Amino acid sequence: MRFLPIFTLIVMIMAPFSAFGAESTPVSLAKAGKWEMNYDVDSCHLVATFGAGDGEITIRMTRVGPSDSFDLTLYGKPLATDVLQRDVEIAFGAQQGFLKRSALAGSAQIPRKVPLLMISNLRVDGKDYPAKDEPANADITPEQEAAINSINLKLSSRRHYRLETGPLGAVFRAMRQCTTDLVKSWGFDPDVQAKLTKFAEPTGTPERWFTPNDYPSGALQNGQSGSLIFRLDVNETGKVDGCRVLYRTNPDEFATLTCKLLLRRATMSPALDSQNRPVRSFYIRKIKWLAG
């Protein structure tokens, strides 16, 4: 199956990233219970909890369509921080090198308030392509997934956790079935979409679809930021005939504005099926509205 790359557009510039490199002995956290596959209206989530008590960490891997990449959200007291973004290092399996990332920090009510970290656009093979450069033959194989049995997370030089996931082959097989069902629920044929020879693509520069002047004045004055993932439905002629926000953070104002601007400004070329014929498809992209 070909993957659907998910790109990121940043409306305002993010803070620079600085990594740490000190070695540490990991704290091993055993999996508590089974993996849960959660079907959402516009996304698929794999959830599992590791450890117990104050040391417990719950992870949620999320995909919003067929892709080799996913977003990872971690919940638990060990993740507490007083900064908006923190440097992390993450590796899938003992053989993979660590990826250095900047994670968005926050909290969630589930049901009590708990710290969380959000890390975007991860791959279990440890590769870190810019999405636009990811080769079409880069699909991660089931054998690669099955060979992974842990997730290693470094929060600092003294805080290193190893989440004992067990082999992830069956876990990601369930995820692929969920994303296939997701595509079908959107009104597309999953078999046709899996065999595309060309994806629906912008005819111009997507970064020009948004400008700093578009930033909602109220959100800007209040220093509010937002992150969302949208889907554009693109017909056989390349016309954008629908926009839907698949994921968003608060406030709602960003979601409403994003689709309004996209329907007005986005220009696309159609996808091509296995016979190189134009076919209705979709385009998924992530956008971050950042104040300051």
JSON list of N, CA and C in Angstrom, two decimals, residues 1 6 16 42 49 90 110 139 146 150 195 205 224 239 245 257 263 273 287 290-291:
[
{"chain": "A", "resi": 1, "resn": "MET", "atom": "N", "xyz": [0.84, -1.19, 0.00]},
{"chain": "A", "resi": 1, "resn": "MET", "atom": "CA", "xyz": [0.00, 0.00, 0.00]},
{"chain": "A", "resi": 1, "resn": "MET", "atom": "C", "xyz": [0.88, 1.24, 0.00]},
{"chain": "A", "resi": 6, "resn": "ILE", "atom": "N", "xyz": [1.72, 13.33, 5.22]},
{"chain": "A", "resi": 6, "resn": "ILE", "atom": "CA", "xyz": [1.03, 14.41, 5.93]},
{"chain": "A", "resi": 6, "resn": "ILE", "atom": "C", "xyz": [2.05, 15.51, 6.16]},
{"chain": "A", "resi": 16, "resn": "PRO", "atom": "N", "xyz": [13.25, 27.69, 18.35]},
{"chain": "A", "resi": 16, "resn": "PRO", "atom": "CA", "xyz": [14.29, 26.76, 17.91]},
{"chain": "A", "resi": 16, "resn": "PRO", "atom": "C", "xyz": [14.42, 25.58, 18.85]},
{"chain": "A", "resi": 42, "resn": "ASP", "atom": "N", "xyz": [-12.99, 10.73, 12.49]},
{"chain": "A", "resi": 42, "resn": "ASP", "atom": "CA", "xyz": [-12.01, 11.15, 11.48]},
{"chain": "A", "resi": 42, "resn": "ASP", "atom": "C", "xyz": [-10.59, 10.72, 11.81]},
{"chain": "A", "resi": 49, "resn": "THR", "atom": "N", "xyz": [-1.32, 1.55, 28.23]},
{"chain": "A", "resi": 49, "resn": "THR", "atom": "CA", "xyz": [-0.78, 2.13, 29.45]},
{"chain": "A", "resi": 49, "resn": "THR", "atom": "C", "xyz": [0.40, 1.30, 29.95]},
{"chain": "A", "resi": 90, "resn": "ILE", "atom": "N", "xyz": [13.34, 10.06, 21.05]},
{"chain": "A", "resi": 90, "resn": "ILE", "atom": "CA", "xyz": [12.49, 8.88, 21.01]},
{"chain": "A", "resi": 90, "resn": "ILE", "atom": "C", "xyz": [13.05, 7.87, 20.03]},
{"chain": "A", "resi": 110, "resn": "ILE", "atom": "N", "xyz": [-8.74, 13.47, 32.14]},
{"chain": "A", "resi": 110, "resn": "ILE", "atom": "CA", "xyz": [-9.14, 12.11, 31.76]},
{"chain": "A", "resi": 110, "resn": "ILE", "atom": "C", "xyz": [-9.15, 11.12, 32.94]},
{"chain": "A", "resi": 139, "resn": "ASP", "atom": "N", "xyz": [7.40, 2.50, 2.17]},
{"chain": "A", "resi": 139, "resn": "ASP", "atom": "CA", "xyz": [6.44, 1.87, 3.06]},
{"chain": "A", "resi": 139, "resn": "ASP", "atom": "C", "xyz": [7.14, 0.97, 4.09]},
{"chain": "A", "resi": 146, "resn": "ALA", "atom": "N", "xyz": [6.75, -5.82, 13.36]},
{"chain": "A", "resi": 146, "resn": "ALA", "atom": "CA", "xyz": [6.77, -6.96, 14.29]},
{"chain": "A", "resi": 146, "resn": "ALA", "atom": "C", "xyz": [8.08, -7.05, 15.06]},
{"chain": "A", "resi": 150, "resn": "SER", "atom": "N", "xyz": [9.63, -2.26, 21.89]},
{"chain": "A", "resi": 150, "resn": "SER", "atom": "CA", "xyz": [9.71, -1.24, 22.93]},
{"chain": "A", "resi": 150, "resn": "SER", "atom": "C", "xyz": [9.74, 0.14, 22.30]},
{"chain": "A", "resi": 195, "resn": "LYS", "atom": "N", "xyz": [-3.83, 2.42, -4.75]},
{"chain": "A", "resi": 195, "resn": "LYS", "atom": "CA", "xyz": [-3.09, 2.16, -5.99]},
{"chain": "A", "resi": 195, "resn": "LYS", "atom": "C", "xyz": [-2.87, 3.42, -6.83]},
{"chain": "A", "resi": 205, "resn": "THR", "atom": "N", "xyz": [2.03, 27.07, -4.29]},
{"chain": "A", "resi": 205, "resn": "THR", "atom": "CA", "xyz": [2.76, 26.89, -3.03]},
{"chain": "A", "resi": 205, "resn": "THR", "atom": "C", "xyz": [1.77, 26.94, -1.87]},
{"chain": "A", "resi": 224, "resn": "GLN", "atom": "N", "xyz": [-3.13, 33.30, 21.85]},
{"chain": "A", "resi": 224, "resn": "GLN", "atom": "CA", "xyz": [-3.62, 31.93, 21.66]},
{"chain": "A", "resi": 224, "resn": "GLN", "atom": "C", "xyz": [-3.03, 31.31, 20.40]},
{"chain": "A", "resi": 239, "resn": "LYS", "atom": "N", "xyz": [-10.81, 20.35, -8.76]},
{"chain": "A", "resi": 239, "resn": "LYS", "atom": "CA", "xyz": [-11.54, 21.32, -7.95]},
{"chain": "A", "resi": 239, "resn": "LYS", "atom": "C", "xyz": [-11.68, 20.83, -6.51]},
{"chain": "A", "resi": 245, "resn": "VAL", "atom": "N", "xyz": [-12.09, 19.55, 9.00]},
{"chain": "A", "resi": 245, "resn": "VAL", "atom": "CA", "xyz": [-11.05, 19.51, 10.01]},
{"chain": "A", "resi": 245, "resn": "VAL", "atom": "C", "xyz": [-11.11, 18.16, 10.70]},
{"chain": "A", "resi": 257, "resn": "LEU", "atom": "N", "xyz": [-11.84, 29.27, 10.46]},
{"chain": "A", "resi": 257, "resn": "LEU", "atom": "CA", "xyz": [-11.11, 30.14, 9.55]},
{"chain": "A", "resi": 257, "resn": "LEU", "atom": "C", "xyz": [-10.30, 29.34, 8.54]},
{"chain": "A", "resi": 263, "resn": "LEU", "atom": "N", "xyz": [-11.05, 26.84, 1.11]},
{"chain": "A", "resi": 263, "resn": "LEU", "atom": "CA", "xyz": [-12.05, 26.75, 0.05]},
{"chain": "A", "resi": 263, "resn": "LEU", "atom": "C", "xyz": [-11.95, 27.93, -0.92]},
{"chain": "A", "resi": 273, "resn": "ASP", "atom": "N", "xyz": [-5.43, 7.38, -10.98]},
{"chain": "A", "resi": 273, "resn": "ASP", "atom": "CA", "xyz": [-5.59, 6.00, -10.52]},
{"chain": "A", "resi": 273, "resn": "ASP", "atom": "C", "xyz": [-4.54, 5.09, -11.15]},
{"chain": "A", "resi": 287, "resn": "ILE", "atom": "N", "xyz": [-1.60, 22.04, 10.02]},
{"chain": "A", "resi": 287, "resn": "ILE", "atom": "CA", "xyz": [-1.25, 23.46, 10.11]},
{"chain": "A", "resi": 287, "resn": "ILE", "atom": "C", "xyz": [-1.18, 23.85, 11.58]},
{"chain": "A", "resi": 290, "resn": "LEU", "atom": "N", "xyz": [0.61, 29.79, 15.34]},
{"chain": "A", "resi": 290, "resn": "LEU", "atom": "CA", "xyz": [1.41, 30.08, 16.52]},
{"chain": "A", "resi": 290, "resn": "LEU", "atom": "C", "xyz": [1.54, 31.57, 16.71]},
{"chain": "A", "resi": 291, "resn": "ALA", "atom": "N", "xyz": [1.19, 32.05, 17.86]},
{"chain": "A", "resi": 291, "resn": "ALA", "atom": "CA", "xyz": [1.27, 33.47, 18.17]},
{"chain": "A", "resi": 291, "resn": "ALA", "atom": "C", "xyz": [2.63, 33.80, 18.76]}
]
